[in-house]
Short mmCIF file of C-alpha atoms and ligand atoms in Angstrom, two decimals:
data_model
loop_
_atom_site.label_atom_id
_atom_site.label_comp_id
_atom_site.label_asym_id
_atom_site.label_seq_id
_atom_site.Cartn_x
_atom_site.Cartn_y
_atom_site.Cartn_z
CA MET A 1 0.00 0.00 0.00
CA LYS A 2 1.34 3.43 -0.91
CA PRO A 3 0.77 6.69 0.99
CA GLY A 4 -2.58 8.21 0.00
CA ASP A 5 -3.80 4.87 -1.43
CA SER A 6 -7.60 4.87 -1.46
CA LEU A 7 -7.47 1.41 0.11
CA MET A 8 -5.54 2.82 3.06
CA LYS A 9 -7.09 1.81 6.39
CA HIS A 10 -6.72 3.31 9.83
CA TYR A 11 -7.39 1.44 13.08
CA LEU A 12 -8.99 4.07 15.29
CA GLN A 13 -11.75 1.97 16.84
CA PHE A 14 -12.46 -1.74 17.03
CA LYS A 15 -15.32 -1.32 14.57
CA ASP A 16 -12.92 -0.12 11.86
CA LEU A 17 -12.49 -3.78 10.86
CA ARG A 18 -15.12 -6.37 9.99
CA ALA A 19 -15.57 -9.85 11.46
CA GLU A 20 -13.87 -11.53 8.48
CA GLU A 21 -10.88 -9.19 8.79
CA TYR A 22 -10.61 -10.18 12.46
CA ALA A 23 -10.73 -13.85 11.52
CA TYR A 24 -7.84 -13.18 9.14
CA LEU A 25 -5.89 -11.17 11.75
CA PHE A 26 -6.28 -13.85 14.43
CA GLU A 27 -4.95 -16.43 11.98
CA ARG A 28 -1.99 -14.19 11.06
CA THR A 29 -1.34 -13.51 14.76
CA ARG A 30 -1.19 -17.27 15.39
CA GLU A 31 1.28 -17.73 12.49
CA ILE A 32 3.45 -14.74 13.45
CA LYS A 33 3.57 -15.88 17.08
CA LYS A 34 4.54 -19.41 16.02
CA ARG A 35 7.44 -18.06 13.94
CA PHE A 36 8.59 -15.88 16.84
CA LYS A 37 8.52 -18.85 19.24
CA ASN A 38 10.55 -20.91 16.75
CA TYR A 39 13.16 -18.12 16.39
CA GLU A 40 12.26 -17.87 12.67
CA LYS A 41 13.16 -14.53 11.15
CA TYR A 42 10.10 -12.89 9.55
CA GLN A 43 10.82 -9.44 8.13
CA PRO A 44 8.07 -8.25 5.77
CA LEU A 45 8.48 -4.61 6.87
CA VAL A 46 12.14 -3.94 6.00
CA ASP A 47 12.69 -0.20 5.46
CA ARG A 48 9.28 0.68 6.95
CA THR A 49 9.15 3.13 9.84
CA LEU A 50 6.61 3.34 12.65
CA ALA A 51 6.19 6.64 14.52
CA MET A 52 4.84 6.15 18.04
CA ILE A 53 3.35 9.24 19.68
CA PHE A 54 2.74 9.00 23.41
CA GLU A 55 0.80 11.70 25.23
CA LYS A 56 0.22 9.31 28.16
CA ALA A 57 2.51 6.81 29.91
CA SER A 58 2.96 3.24 28.66
CA THR A 59 4.93 0.07 29.24
CA ARG A 60 3.20 -2.67 27.20
CA THR A 61 2.11 -0.55 24.26
CA ARG A 62 5.55 0.92 23.78
CA VAL A 63 7.48 -2.32 24.14
CA SER A 64 5.06 -4.38 22.04
CA PHE A 65 4.97 -1.94 19.12
CA GLU A 66 8.67 -1.16 19.24
CA ALA A 67 9.92 -4.74 19.59
CA GLY A 68 7.34 -5.93 17.06
CA MET A 69 8.35 -3.42 14.42
CA TYR A 70 12.07 -4.21 14.80
CA GLN A 71 11.36 -7.94 14.62
CA MET A 72 9.54 -7.37 11.32
CA GLY A 73 12.60 -5.61 9.90
CA GLY A 74 11.38 -2.04 10.31
CA SER A 75 12.35 0.78 12.61
CA VAL A 76 10.66 3.05 15.11
CA VAL A 77 10.60 6.72 16.06
CA HIS A 78 9.39 7.38 19.61
CA LEU A 79 7.79 10.78 20.25
CA THR A 80 6.25 12.25 23.38
CA THR A 81 4.35 15.46 24.06
CA GLY A 82 7.19 16.74 26.22
CA ASP A 83 9.91 16.50 23.59
CA THR A 84 8.03 17.48 20.42
CA GLN A 85 6.19 20.53 19.16
CA LEU A 86 2.94 18.67 19.94
CA GLY A 87 3.48 19.83 23.51
CA ARG A 88 3.94 23.42 22.32
CA ALA A 89 0.58 23.68 20.59
CA GLU A 90 1.54 22.88 17.01
CA PRO A 91 -1.83 21.95 15.46
CA VAL A 92 -2.40 18.22 15.34
CA GLU A 93 -3.34 18.53 11.65
CA ASP A 94 0.06 20.05 10.84
CA SER A 95 1.86 17.41 12.89
CA ALA A 96 -0.01 14.72 10.95
CA ARG A 97 0.89 16.23 7.59
CA VAL A 98 4.57 16.41 8.52
CA ILE A 99 5.07 13.12 10.37
CA SER A 100 3.13 11.10 7.79
CA ARG A 101 5.43 12.33 4.98
CA MET A 102 8.41 10.71 6.71
CA VAL A 103 7.12 7.43 8.13
CA ASP A 104 4.95 4.56 6.88
CA ILE A 105 2.61 4.05 9.82
CA VAL A 106 1.75 5.92 13.04
CA MET A 107 0.58 4.75 16.46
CA ILE A 108 -0.87 7.36 18.82
CA ARG A 109 -1.76 7.22 22.52
CA THR A 110 -3.61 10.38 23.51
CA TYR A 111 -6.57 11.82 25.41
CA GLU A 112 -9.61 12.63 23.24
CA GLN A 113 -10.53 10.31 20.38
CA ALA A 114 -11.28 13.50 18.38
CA LYS A 115 -7.57 14.36 18.40
CA LEU A 116 -6.63 10.94 17.04
CA GLU A 117 -9.28 11.30 14.35
CA ALA A 118 -8.04 14.77 13.39
CA PHE A 119 -4.53 13.34 13.02
CA ALA A 120 -5.82 10.43 10.90
CA ALA A 121 -7.83 12.78 8.67
CA HIS A 122 -4.61 14.60 7.74
CA SER A 123 -2.29 11.59 7.59
CA ARG A 124 -0.97 10.04 4.38
CA VAL A 125 -0.32 6.76 6.18
CA PRO A 126 -2.30 4.37 8.40
CA VAL A 127 -2.90 5.50 11.98
CA ILE A 128 -3.43 3.08 14.90
CA ASN A 129 -5.14 3.90 18.20
CA GLY A 130 -2.72 3.01 21.01
CA LEU A 131 -5.38 4.08 23.60
CA THR A 132 -7.60 7.13 23.93
CA ASN A 133 -10.01 8.18 26.67
CA GLU A 134 -12.74 6.42 24.69
CA TYR A 135 -11.16 3.22 23.28
CA HIS A 136 -8.28 0.73 23.45
CA PRO A 137 -8.76 -1.47 20.36
CA CYS A 138 -5.26 -3.01 20.23
CA GLN A 139 -5.78 -4.37 23.74
CA ILE A 140 -9.10 -6.01 22.89
CA LEU A 141 -7.57 -7.42 19.71
CA ALA A 142 -4.93 -9.14 21.86
CA ASP A 143 -7.46 -10.14 24.53
CA ILE A 144 -9.75 -11.88 22.08
CA PHE A 145 -6.80 -13.64 20.45
CA THR A 146 -5.81 -14.80 23.95
CA PHE A 147 -9.31 -16.08 24.62
CA ILE A 148 -9.31 -17.99 21.31
CA GLU A 149 -5.89 -19.51 22.10
CA HIS A 150 -7.14 -20.82 25.44
CA ARG A 151 -10.80 -21.61 24.78
CA GLY A 152 -11.55 -21.47 21.04
CA ALA A 153 -14.13 -19.22 19.35
CA ILE A 154 -15.54 -16.30 21.35
CA HIS A 155 -18.76 -16.22 19.30
CA GLY A 156 -21.74 -16.94 21.57
CA LYS A 157 -19.70 -16.64 24.78
CA THR A 158 -20.27 -14.29 27.75
CA VAL A 159 -17.68 -11.79 28.99
CA ALA A 160 -18.23 -10.17 32.41
CA TRP A 161 -16.93 -6.62 32.74
CA VAL A 162 -16.56 -5.48 36.38
CA GLY A 163 -15.58 -1.90 37.24
CA ASP A 164 -15.29 1.36 35.35
CA GLY A 165 -17.32 2.05 32.19
CA ASN A 166 -14.10 3.21 30.54
CA ASN A 167 -12.14 2.91 27.26
CA MET A 168 -11.69 -0.85 27.73
CA ALA A 169 -15.37 -1.40 28.54
CA HIS A 170 -16.51 0.56 25.49
CA THR A 171 -14.17 -1.39 23.24
CA TRP A 172 -15.45 -4.72 24.63
CA LEU A 173 -18.99 -3.63 23.70
CA GLN A 174 -17.92 -2.79 20.13
CA ALA A 175 -16.16 -6.12 19.83
CA ALA A 176 -19.23 -8.00 21.13
CA GLU A 177 -21.40 -6.51 18.42
CA ILE A 178 -18.90 -7.29 15.65
CA LEU A 179 -17.86 -10.77 16.78
CA GLY A 180 -21.17 -12.00 18.19
CA PHE A 181 -20.64 -12.45 21.91
CA LYS A 182 -22.27 -10.88 24.95
CA VAL A 183 -20.87 -8.55 27.64
CA HIS A 184 -22.37 -8.52 31.14
CA VAL A 185 -21.43 -5.14 32.57
CA SER A 186 -21.44 -4.06 36.19
CA THR A 187 -20.21 -0.60 37.17
CA PRO A 188 -20.92 1.65 40.16
CA GLY A 189 -23.59 4.32 39.62
CA GLY A 190 -22.14 7.33 37.80
CA TYR A 191 -19.51 5.23 36.00
CA GLU A 192 -21.78 3.39 33.54
CA VAL A 193 -20.86 2.50 29.98
CA ASP A 194 -22.28 4.84 27.36
CA ALA A 195 -23.82 3.06 24.36
CA ALA A 196 -23.35 6.21 22.26
CA VAL A 197 -19.61 6.33 23.00
CA ALA A 198 -19.30 2.58 22.46
CA GLY A 199 -21.16 3.11 19.19
CA VAL A 200 -23.14 -0.11 19.47
CA THR A 201 -26.35 -0.30 17.47
CA ASP A 202 -27.53 -3.68 18.76
CA ALA A 203 -28.36 -3.30 22.45
CA SER A 204 -28.61 -7.09 22.81
CA CYS A 205 -24.80 -7.41 22.71
CA TYR A 206 -24.60 -6.27 26.33
CA ARG A 207 -26.58 -6.40 29.55
CA VAL A 208 -26.18 -4.19 32.62
CA PHE A 209 -26.15 -5.62 36.16
CA LYS A 210 -26.20 -3.62 39.40
CA ASP A 211 -24.50 -6.44 41.29
CA PRO A 212 -21.05 -7.48 40.00
CA LEU A 213 -21.71 -11.00 41.30
CA GLU A 214 -24.69 -11.35 38.93
CA ALA A 215 -22.61 -10.02 36.02
CA CYS A 216 -20.04 -12.77 36.62
CA ARG A 217 -22.56 -15.61 37.03
CA GLY A 218 -21.95 -18.19 34.27
CA ALA A 219 -19.38 -16.01 32.44
CA HIS A 220 -16.70 -17.59 30.22
CA LEU A 221 -14.35 -14.68 30.87
CA VAL A 222 -14.19 -12.18 33.75
CA THR A 223 -12.27 -8.99 33.15
CA THR A 224 -11.65 -5.66 34.83
CA ASP A 225 -9.36 -2.65 34.73
CA VAL A 226 -8.02 0.08 37.01
CA TRP A 227 -10.58 2.18 38.86
CA THR A 228 -8.82 5.37 37.77
CA SER A 229 -7.68 5.59 34.17
CA MET A 230 -4.95 7.90 32.92
CA GLY A 231 -6.26 11.45 32.72
CA TYR A 232 -8.77 10.96 35.58
CA GLU A 233 -6.30 11.09 38.48
CA ALA A 234 -8.03 14.09 40.10
CA GLU A 235 -11.05 11.81 40.74
CA ASN A 236 -8.98 9.14 42.47
CA ASP A 237 -10.27 9.61 46.04
CA ALA A 238 -13.92 9.61 44.97
CA ARG A 239 -13.31 6.57 42.78
CA LEU A 240 -11.65 4.59 45.58
CA LYS A 241 -14.86 4.94 47.59
CA ALA A 242 -17.29 4.39 44.71
CA PHE A 243 -15.58 1.23 43.40
CA ALA A 244 -14.94 -0.54 46.73
CA ASP A 245 -17.49 -3.31 45.94
CA TRP A 246 -16.22 -3.82 42.36
CA CYS A 247 -13.19 -5.95 43.13
CA VAL A 248 -12.81 -9.22 41.19
CA ASP A 249 -12.14 -11.64 44.03
CA ASP A 250 -12.62 -15.37 44.59
CA ARG A 251 -16.30 -14.86 45.37
CA LEU A 252 -16.92 -13.31 41.92
CA MET A 253 -14.74 -15.86 40.12
CA GLY A 254 -16.59 -18.58 42.04
CA VAL A 255 -19.92 -17.88 40.29
CA ALA A 256 -18.38 -17.72 36.79
CA ARG A 257 -18.01 -20.97 34.84
CA GLY A 258 -15.53 -23.39 36.37
CA ASP A 259 -13.27 -22.92 33.34
CA ALA A 260 -13.67 -19.11 33.21
CA LEU A 261 -10.57 -17.09 32.38
CA PHE A 262 -9.53 -13.88 34.12
CA MET A 263 -8.07 -10.99 32.11
CA HIS A 264 -6.76 -7.53 32.97
CA CYS A 265 -5.09 -5.23 30.44
CA LEU A 266 -2.57 -4.16 33.14
CA PRO A 267 -1.16 -2.27 34.96
CA ALA A 268 -3.12 -3.80 37.88
CA HIS A 269 -3.66 -2.72 41.47
CA ARG A 270 -3.93 -5.83 43.63
CA GLY A 271 -6.42 -5.27 46.46
CA GLU A 272 -8.35 -2.66 44.45
CA GLU A 273 -9.98 -3.85 41.21
CA VAL A 274 -8.60 -7.41 41.57
CA ALA A 275 -7.60 -9.68 44.43
CA ALA A 276 -4.04 -11.01 44.31
CA SER A 277 -5.45 -14.56 44.55
CA VAL A 278 -7.30 -14.00 41.24
CA ILE A 279 -4.70 -12.18 39.15
CA ASP A 280 -1.96 -14.52 40.39
CA GLY A 281 -4.25 -17.56 40.39
CA PRO A 282 -4.76 -20.44 37.94
CA GLN A 283 -7.58 -18.82 35.91
CA SER A 284 -5.56 -15.70 35.14
CA VAL A 285 -4.07 -15.32 31.65
CA VAL A 286 -2.81 -11.77 32.08
CA TRP A 287 0.79 -12.51 31.05
CA ASP A 288 -0.32 -14.22 27.83
CA GLU A 289 -2.58 -11.24 27.23
CA ALA A 290 0.33 -8.82 27.59
CA GLU A 291 2.63 -10.88 25.34
CA ASN A 292 -0.08 -11.23 22.72
CA ARG A 293 -0.20 -7.45 22.32
CA MET A 294 3.04 -7.79 20.36
CA HIS A 295 1.98 -10.69 18.14
CA ALA A 296 -1.46 -9.20 17.40
CA GLN A 297 -0.06 -5.76 16.61
CA LYS A 298 2.54 -7.28 14.28
CA ALA A 299 -0.34 -8.88 12.39
CA LEU A 300 -2.22 -5.59 12.44
CA MET A 301 0.73 -3.57 11.09
CA GLU A 302 1.40 -6.20 8.42
CA TYR A 303 -2.26 -5.99 7.36
CA LEU A 304 -2.45 -2.17 7.32
CA LEU A 305 0.81 -1.88 5.36
CA LEU A 306 0.75 -4.89 3.04
CA GLY A 307 -2.88 -6.01 2.92
CA ARG A 308 -3.63 -9.74 2.93
CA ILE A 309 -0.62 -11.99 2.51
CA GLY A 310 -0.96 -14.71 -0.11
N1 CP B 1 -2.36 -2.39 28.69
C1 CP B 1 -1.63 -1.34 28.27
O1 CP B 1 -1.99 -0.67 27.28
O2 CP B 1 -0.52 -1.12 28.99
P1 CP B 1 0.46 0.15 28.93
O3 CP B 1 -0.31 1.31 29.48
O4 CP B 1 1.63 -0.23 29.76
O5 CP B 1 0.84 0.40 27.48
N1 NVA B 2 -8.20 2.21 31.28
C1 NVA B 2 -6.78 2.33 31.49
C2 NVA B 2 -6.05 1.37 30.62
C3 NVA B 2 -4.56 1.40 30.75
C4 NVA B 2 -3.88 0.47 29.79
C5 NVA B 2 -6.33 3.75 31.18
O1 NVA B 2 -6.87 4.34 30.23
O2 NVA B 2 -5.50 4.28 31.91
#
């Protein structure tokens, strides 16, 4: 794909790809991971450059994109608000025009989704959402791949979401609608998911529960996230009080299916949103989830830059 190609795709929200594209990406992720595990060199992106723009902190997203791009033969430019003109009010549209003339693909972690979309609208190259206040599609891509690895197809399954109605929750709802599973959501009052933000048109893809225990009953997967996301730190004290009953502990895991998995995008706070016995217990697949960020994003970058292989 060349810059400005009419077939150029961005990945700004989970719903930017269709179910059959996800089926393809999960298959490519499996293949790319297998090659990595076998120490097989696979370098389809020689001479390609990824720019990563971080306006918020990151461990997994940075390492997974950076290591993944180098493994595929490409290179990476790492930019932050503090050391670029982005932090000195250069318009995002101008930054997009400039950066996208010099690199082949861009990953952005920022605050408002609108800023990411403004960048994408002025970019000559594909743009990937590395987390915004509204969505975290790369994480859900890796999470669903992880579920498939452990349990097979997610279609028809039930995912319990316990905690904040945040970027992760909204992305799970989008994914449920596209891939045909159900999300049982339980959040404290005032922190509900917003169907308009999630952009779901079929309300049957999720169900809201007051009691987190009821949300977890019979679930195939139980998942949660921090009570205070990046950018919301000023609300931390109020959130600590409001979320006290939304901790995934053994009682909640006990009503899920016996073979239910536990996921958390990390970083985690043991004793807040998850008990140590759960995140460090036998049902937890959080380390696979983190590793799979890299394999899934390699498949995603390959797809956005080269289209379908073979
Ligand atoms: N899960 C995730 O996106 O982690 P980082 O914030 O460390 O990138
Ligand atoms: N919801 C969290 C996810 C961190 C990976 C945040 O936005 O901070």
